[in-house]
């Protein structure tokens, strides 16, 4: 449906998950925009960046597809106290229309005496240390749909970022991003053989839905999940309505690091369950781990990674795409 094909980039979610809270609105050495797409200038993701660093810095950005394959990257300079607007439709280059992915914005190490015009050329292409005076950026993001007259908030995941040793910010790959402090850290128990990945996750998330039982019409929800790990697979969950009734069901995440599903299509969902939440213990493998579950007689997989989940809701009563952020434990 067009409204979701264009606007599902906007996000929102009700989550209840891990041991630490999401972090938003803070300054660090970088951040992640977990859902980015454009279909031309009238349907695009926009990001605003504020630099509270003490001087001029290079900000490196990389767009990855839904399986964390590198797509395109770039760099721009920012002086102290500068605000910069970033329009994905303008920056992406040719042939990127309709391609969904996520973006990492990271502060590099500026050369002495650099200006905003040349700081990217002379910069050391290494991530600035967390907490450094030259690594204090923050971002916000939204998706604009001119035809639909909608501007929808997209959650930004704050850093600090942690990258694999030796990462060059101009050539980041699918294993480069290791941690994002603003997300929920997925933890696992001692080895217990459970499907699909071999360890039982202790993190718990509550994913909000609001639907009407008519596919792609009226009240619709898309639930987006982003992680630093590998989340591909069938996930068994409990779904609750707004009267505390429960049913166990399954949903599928088809992409490793950015995936989304429609609660209306979940097989076995009771027809009366139109408003409520899905309770999920995220089974996420560390980045680079194999997709296939381990053999029963072999070593059990380690659960690990940082996760953010959110719901995008369209309802006639709202008149626009809504973004709902919630809690996790």
C-alpha positions as a Python dict, from the first residue, in 0.01 Angstrom:
ca = {
    (1, 'X'): (0, 0, 0),
    (2, 'X'): (140, 335, -102),
    (3, 'X'): (104, 505, 233),
    (4, 'X'): (331, 242, 387),
    (5, 'X'): (557, 197, 87),
    (6, 'X'): (641, 565, 129),
    (7, 'X'): (582, 631, 495),
    (8, 'X'): (682, 314, 672),
    (9, 'X'): (1023, 464, 720),
    (10, 'X'): (876, 660, 1001),
    (11, 'X'): (882, 462, 1312),
    (12, 'X'): (748, 401, 1642),
    (13, 'X'): (733, 134, 1887),
    (14, 'X'): (626, 30, 2220),
    (15, 'X'): (894, -177, 2372),
    (16, 'X'): (973, -327, 2699),
    (17, 'X'): (1310, -483, 2695),
    (18, 'X'): (1655, -488, 2851),
    (19, 'X'): (1838, -368, 3154),
    (20, 'X'): (1913, -16, 3041),
    (21, 'X'): (1695, 255, 2892),
    (22, 'X'): (1706, 388, 2539),
    (23, 'X'): (1913, 705, 2519),
    (24, 'X'): (1786, 993, 2305),
    (25, 'X'): (1880, 1357, 2280),
    (26, 'X'): (2241, 1323, 2397),
    (27, 'X'): (2574, 1424, 2242),
    (28, 'X'): (2838, 1166, 2155),
    (29, 'X'): (3076, 1047, 1883),
    (30, 'X'): (2790, 943, 1654),
    (31, 'X'): (2441, 805, 1615),
    (32, 'X'): (2229, 570, 1402),
    (33, 'X'): (1915, 648, 1202),
    (34, 'X'): (1760, 300, 1192),
    (35, 'X'): (1524, 338, 895),
    (36, 'X'): (1611, 548, 590),
    (37, 'X'): (1450, 564, 245),
    (38, 'X'): (1355, 811, -25),
    (39, 'X'): (1143, 817, -337),
    (40, 'X'): (1253, 1155, -461),
    (41, 'X'): (1250, 1498, -302),
    (42, 'X'): (881, 1477, -208),
    (43, 'X'): (925, 1153, -11),
    (44, 'X'): (1250, 1155, 179),
    (45, 'X'): (1423, 1107, 509),
    (46, 'X'): (1571, 1422, 661),
    (47, 'X'): (1828, 1432, 940),
    (48, 'X'): (1931, 1732, 1149),
    (49, 'X'): (2273, 1735, 1315),
    (50, 'X'): (2398, 1969, 1590),
    (51, 'X'): (2768, 2000, 1665),
    (52, 'X'): (2854, 2092, 2024),
    (53, 'X'): (3220, 1997, 1977),
    (54, 'X'): (3484, 2254, 2062),
    (55, 'X'): (3602, 2295, 1704),
    (56, 'X'): (3564, 2195, 1341),
    (57, 'X'): (3499, 1823, 1287),
    (58, 'X'): (3446, 1577, 1001),
    (59, 'X'): (3117, 1387, 1015),
    (60, 'X'): (3134, 1063, 816),
    (61, 'X'): (2809, 894, 713),
    (62, 'X'): (2739, 551, 570),
    (63, 'X'): (2416, 403, 435),
    (64, 'X'): (2371, 26, 477),
    (65, 'X'): (2097, -191, 331),
    (66, 'X'): (1868, -408, 547),
    (67, 'X'): (2132, -681, 572),
    (68, 'X'): (2411, -434, 660),
    (69, 'X'): (2574, -439, 319),
    (70, 'X'): (2757, -112, 250),
    (71, 'X'): (2575, 107, 0),
    (72, 'X'): (2711, 460, -15),
    (73, 'X'): (2901, 695, 212),
    (74, 'X'): (3025, 1050, 242),
    (75, 'X'): (3157, 1318, 473),
    (76, 'X'): (3081, 1682, 557),
    (77, 'X'): (3249, 1932, 784),
    (78, 'X'): (3088, 2111, 1078),
    (79, 'X'): (3219, 2402, 1280),
    (80, 'X'): (3154, 2446, 1652),
    (81, 'X'): (2789, 2526, 1736),
    (82, 'X'): (2680, 2452, 1379),
    (83, 'X'): (2349, 2294, 1276),
    (84, 'X'): (2340, 2103, 947),
    (85, 'X'): (2038, 1961, 765),
    (86, 'X'): (2092, 1636, 573),
    (87, 'X'): (1843, 1540, 298),
    (88, 'X'): (1877, 1175, 195),
    (89, 'X'): (1719, 1230, -148),
    (90, 'X'): (1979, 1497, -225),
    (91, 'X'): (2279, 1313, -78),
    (92, 'X'): (2216, 954, -185),
    (93, 'X'): (2324, 970, -548),
    (94, 'X'): (2155, 805, -844),
    (95, 'X'): (1974, 472, -832),
    (96, 'X'): (1890, 479, -460),
    (97, 'X'): (1518, 550, -492),
    (98, 'X'): (1302, 304, -301),
    (99, 'X'): (1598, 131, -132),
    (100, 'X'): (1546, 88, 242),
    (101, 'X'): (1833, 83, 487),
    (102, 'X'): (1986, 258, 785),
    (103, 'X'): (2257, 521, 836),
    (104, 'X'): (2552, 561, 1071),
    (105, 'X'): (2683, 913, 1139),
    (106, 'X'): (3028, 912, 1302),
    (107, 'X'): (3279, 1180, 1404),
    (108, 'X'): (3631, 1138, 1267),
    (109, 'X'): (3957, 1287, 1392),
    (110, 'X'): (4019, 1636, 1246),
    (111, 'X'): (4361, 1757, 1139),
    (112, 'X'): (4497, 2062, 1319),
    (113, 'X'): (4385, 2390, 1164),
    (114, 'X'): (4122, 2227, 942),
    (115, 'X'): (3830, 2427, 808),
    (116, 'X'): (3478, 2304, 733),
    (117, 'X'): (3566, 2303, 364),
    (118, 'X'): (3872, 2078, 392),
    (119, 'X'): (3830, 1888, 721),
    (120, 'X'): (3710, 1571, 547),
    (121, 'X'): (4015, 1561, 320),
    (122, 'X'): (4275, 1588, 592),
    (123, 'X'): (4093, 1395, 861),
    (124, 'X'): (4209, 1071, 1014),
    (125, 'X'): (3936, 831, 910),
    (126, 'X'): (3908, 681, 1257),
    (127, 'X'): (3620, 714, 1503),
    (128, 'X'): (3675, 982, 1765),
    (129, 'X'): (3683, 857, 2122),
    (130, 'X'): (3359, 860, 2319),
    (131, 'X'): (3342, 1164, 2544),
    (132, 'X'): (3611, 1358, 2358),
    (133, 'X'): (3564, 1733, 2327),
    (134, 'X'): (3575, 1693, 1949),
    (135, 'X'): (3306, 1422, 1949),
    (136, 'X'): (2983, 1589, 2054),
    (137, 'X'): (2713, 1555, 1790),
    (138, 'X'): (2342, 1479, 1821),
    (139, 'X'): (2077, 1411, 1560),
    (140, 'X'): (1707, 1401, 1493),
    (141, 'X'): (1524, 1259, 1194),
    (142, 'X'): (1187, 1250, 1022),
    (143, 'X'): (1026, 1122, 706),
    (144, 'X'): (845, 1368, 485),
    (145, 'X'): (560, 1260, 254),
    (146, 'X'): (447, 1571, 67),
    (147, 'X'): (155, 1404, -114),
    (148, 'X'): (33, 1244, 207),
    (149, 'X'): (82, 1571, 397),
    (150, 'X'): (270, 1383, 665),
    (151, 'X'): (592, 1450, 854),
    (152, 'X'): (663, 1149, 1072),
    (153, 'X'): (921, 1127, 1348),
    (154, 'X'): (1194, 867, 1302),
    (155, 'X'): (1377, 761, 1620),
    (156, 'X'): (1750, 828, 1629),
    (157, 'X'): (1969, 589, 1831),
    (158, 'X'): (2228, 783, 2028),
    (159, 'X'): (2589, 676, 2066),
    (160, 'X'): (2853, 645, 2179),
    (161, 'X'): (2930, 414, 1890),
    (162, 'X'): (3171, 124, 1921),
    (163, 'X'): (3336, 1, 1602),
    (164, 'X'): (3550, -301, 1524),
    (165, 'X'): (3921, -243, 1573),
    (166, 'X'): (4088, -78, 1275),
    (167, 'X'): (3761, 41, 1115),
    (168, 'X'): (3810, 305, 846),
    (169, 'X'): (3507, 537, 844),
    (170, 'X'): (3517, 559, 463),
    (171, 'X'): (3496, 183, 409),
    (172, 'X'): (3268, 53, 683),
    (173, 'X'): (3133, -297, 627),
    (174, 'X'): (2870, -525, 779),
    (175, 'X'): (3088, -610, 1080),
    (176, 'X'): (3209, -257, 1153),
    (177, 'X'): (2936, -139, 1390),
    (178, 'X'): (2961, -340, 1711),
    (179, 'X'): (2761, -142, 1969),
    (180, 'X'): (2529, 158, 1990),
    (181, 'X'): (2489, 267, 2350),
    (182, 'X'): (2147, 427, 2301),
    (183, 'X'): (1983, 96, 2204),
    (184, 'X'): (1872, -191, 2427),
    (185, 'X'): (2144, -449, 2492),
    (186, 'X'): (2020, -802, 2431),
    (187, 'X'): (2140, -1046, 2693),
    (188, 'X'): (2121, -1426, 2703),
    (189, 'X'): (2102, -1683, 2980),
    (190, 'X'): (2341, -1969, 3040),
    (191, 'X'): (2328, -2222, 2754),
    (192, 'X'): (1973, -2348, 2713),
    (193, 'X'): (1874, -2508, 2384),
    (194, 'X'): (1587, -2298, 2251),
    (195, 'X'): (1481, -2209, 1901),
    (196, 'X'): (1593, -2041, 1692),
    (197, 'X'): (1941, -1954, 1815),
    (198, 'X'): (2031, -2171, 2114),
    (199, 'X'): (2011, -1936, 2414),
    (200, 'X'): (1712, -1787, 2590),
    (201, 'X'): (1710, -1407, 2575),
    (202, 'X'): (1644, -1227, 2903),
    (203, 'X'): (1566, -895, 2734),
    (204, 'X'): (1192, -837, 2694),
    (205, 'X'): (1024, -595, 2456),
    (206, 'X'): (659, -495, 2415),
    (207, 'X'): (572, -408, 2054),
    (208, 'X'): (260, -196, 2012),
    (209, 'X'): (-5, -264, 1745),
    (210, 'X'): (-332, -94, 1643),
    (211, 'X'): (-519, -256, 1352),
    (212, 'X'): (-873, -321, 1226),
    (213, 'X'): (-840, -666, 1068),
    (214, 'X'): (-860, -533, 712),
    (215, 'X'): (-523, -563, 542),
    (216, 'X'): (-375, -236, 411),
    (217, 'X'): (-686, -34, 483),
    (218, 'X'): (-803, 172, 778),
    (219, 'X'): (-600, 117, 1094),
    (220, 'X'): (-263, -34, 1002),
    (221, 'X'): (62, -100, 1188),
    (222, 'X'): (412, -194, 1080),
    (223, 'X'): (661, -304, 1345),
    (224, 'X'): (1024, -233, 1266),
    (225, 'X'): (1318, -404, 1434),
    (226, 'X'): (1676, -284, 1402),
    (227, 'X'): (1977, -451, 1562),
    (228, 'X'): (2355, -470, 1545),
    (229, 'X'): (2332, -847, 1526),
    (230, 'X'): (2156, -1111, 1320),
    (231, 'X'): (1782, -1136, 1386),
    (232, 'X'): (1672, -1345, 1086),
    (233, 'X'): (1427, -1619, 1174),
    (234, 'X'): (1086, -1710, 1308),
    (235, 'X'): (1024, -1561, 1652),
    (236, 'X'): (766, -1712, 1887),
    (237, 'X'): (592, -1448, 2098),
    (238, 'X'): (288, -1376, 2311),
    (239, 'X'): (36, -1131, 2172),
    (240, 'X'): (-202, -949, 2408),
    (241, 'X'): (-515, -747, 2341),
    (242, 'X'): (-625, -447, 2547),
    (243, 'X'): (-820, -671, 2788),
    (244, 'X'): (-517, -880, 2895),
    (245, 'X'): (-610, -1179, 2681),
    (246, 'X'): (-309, -1371, 2548),
    (247, 'X'): (-227, -1594, 2251),
    (248, 'X'): (110, -1733, 2140),
    (249, 'X'): (194, -1669, 1775),
    (250, 'X'): (496, -1622, 1547),
    (251, 'X'): (641, -1346, 1336),
    (252, 'X'): (923, -1361, 1083),
    (253, 'X'): (1216, -1123, 1045),
    (254, 'X'): (1352, -1175, 696),
    (255, 'X'): (1649, -934, 706),
    (256, 'X'): (1944, -948, 942),
    (257, 'X'): (1964, -596, 1085),
    (258, 'X'): (1666, -390, 961),
    (259, 'X'): (1338, -574, 921),
    (260, 'X'): (968, -507, 966),
    (261, 'X'): (643, -702, 975),
    (262, 'X'): (267, -643, 967),
    (263, 'X'): (85, -769, 1280),
    (264, 'X'): (-232, -800, 1074),
    (265, 'X'): (-77, -1089, 879),
    (266, 'X'): (25, -1296, 1183),
    (267, 'X'): (-126, -1642, 1149),
    (268, 'X'): (-327, -1748, 1452),
    (269, 'X'): (-392, -1397, 1581),
    (270, 'X'): (-744, -1391, 1730),
    (271, 'X'): (-967, -1174, 1513),
    (272, 'X'): (-1068, -962, 1811),
    (273, 'X'): (-704, -870, 1887),
    (274, 'X'): (-695, -528, 1719),
    (275, 'X'): (-538, -312, 1990),
    (276, 'X'): (-259, -428, 2221),
    (277, 'X'): (103, -535, 2225),
    (278, 'X'): (336, -819, 2134),
    (279, 'X'): (573, -942, 2406),
    (280, 'X'): (905, -1050, 2255),
    (281, 'X'): (1229, -1181, 2397),
    (282, 'X'): (1457, -1090, 2105),
    (283, 'X'): (1676, -1374, 1982),
    (284, 'X'): (1958, -1183, 1814),
    (285, 'X'): (2294, -1333, 1727),
    (286, 'X'): (2611, -1121, 1740),
    (287, 'X'): (2706, -957, 1412),
    (288, 'X'): (2868, -1203, 1175),
    (289, 'X'): (2731, -1513, 1347),
    (290, 'X'): (2581, -1783, 1120),
    (291, 'X'): (2208, -1767, 1051),
    (292, 'X'): (2147, -2140, 1097),
    (293, 'X'): (2072, -2258, 1449),
    (294, 'X'): (2343, -2478, 1601),
    (295, 'X'): (2313, -2853, 1601),
    (296, 'X'): (2182, -2996, 1928),
    (297, 'X'): (2511, -3170, 1995),
    (298, 'X'): (2723, -2867, 1905),
    (299, 'X'): (2808, -2546, 2092),
    (300, 'X'): (2510, -2324, 2161),
    (301, 'X'): (2491, -1983, 2001),
    (302, 'X'): (2553, -1671, 2205),
    (303, 'X'): (2273, -1416, 2213),
    (304, 'X'): (2402, -1063, 2176),
    (305, 'X'): (2360, -726, 2010),
    (306, 'X'): (2184, -394, 2050),
    (307, 'X'): (1817, -370, 1949),
    (308, 'X'): (1555, -102, 1889),
    (309, 'X'): (1198, -192, 1796),
    (310, 'X'): (922, 50, 1706),
    (311, 'X'): (576, 64, 1550),
    (312, 'X'): (453, 281, 1266),
    (313, 'X'): (77, 337, 1292),
    (314, 'X'): (-159, 484, 1035),
    (315, 'X'): (-521, 541, 1139),
    (316, 'X'): (-788, 761, 976),
    (317, 'X'): (-861, 917, 1314),
    (318, 'X'): (-499, 1035, 1340),
    (319, 'X'): (-484, 1184, 993),
    (320, 'X'): (-110, 1112, 968),
    (321, 'X'): (155, 853, 1043),
    (322, 'X'): (215, 825, 1417),
    (323, 'X'): (536, 738, 1599),
    (324, 'X'): (506, 569, 1939),
    (325, 'X'): (806, 520, 2164),
    (326, 'X'): (774, 301, 2467),
    (327, 'X'): (961, 127, 2746),
    (328, 'X'): (1181, -179, 2766),
    (329, 'X'): (1330, -393, 3038),
}
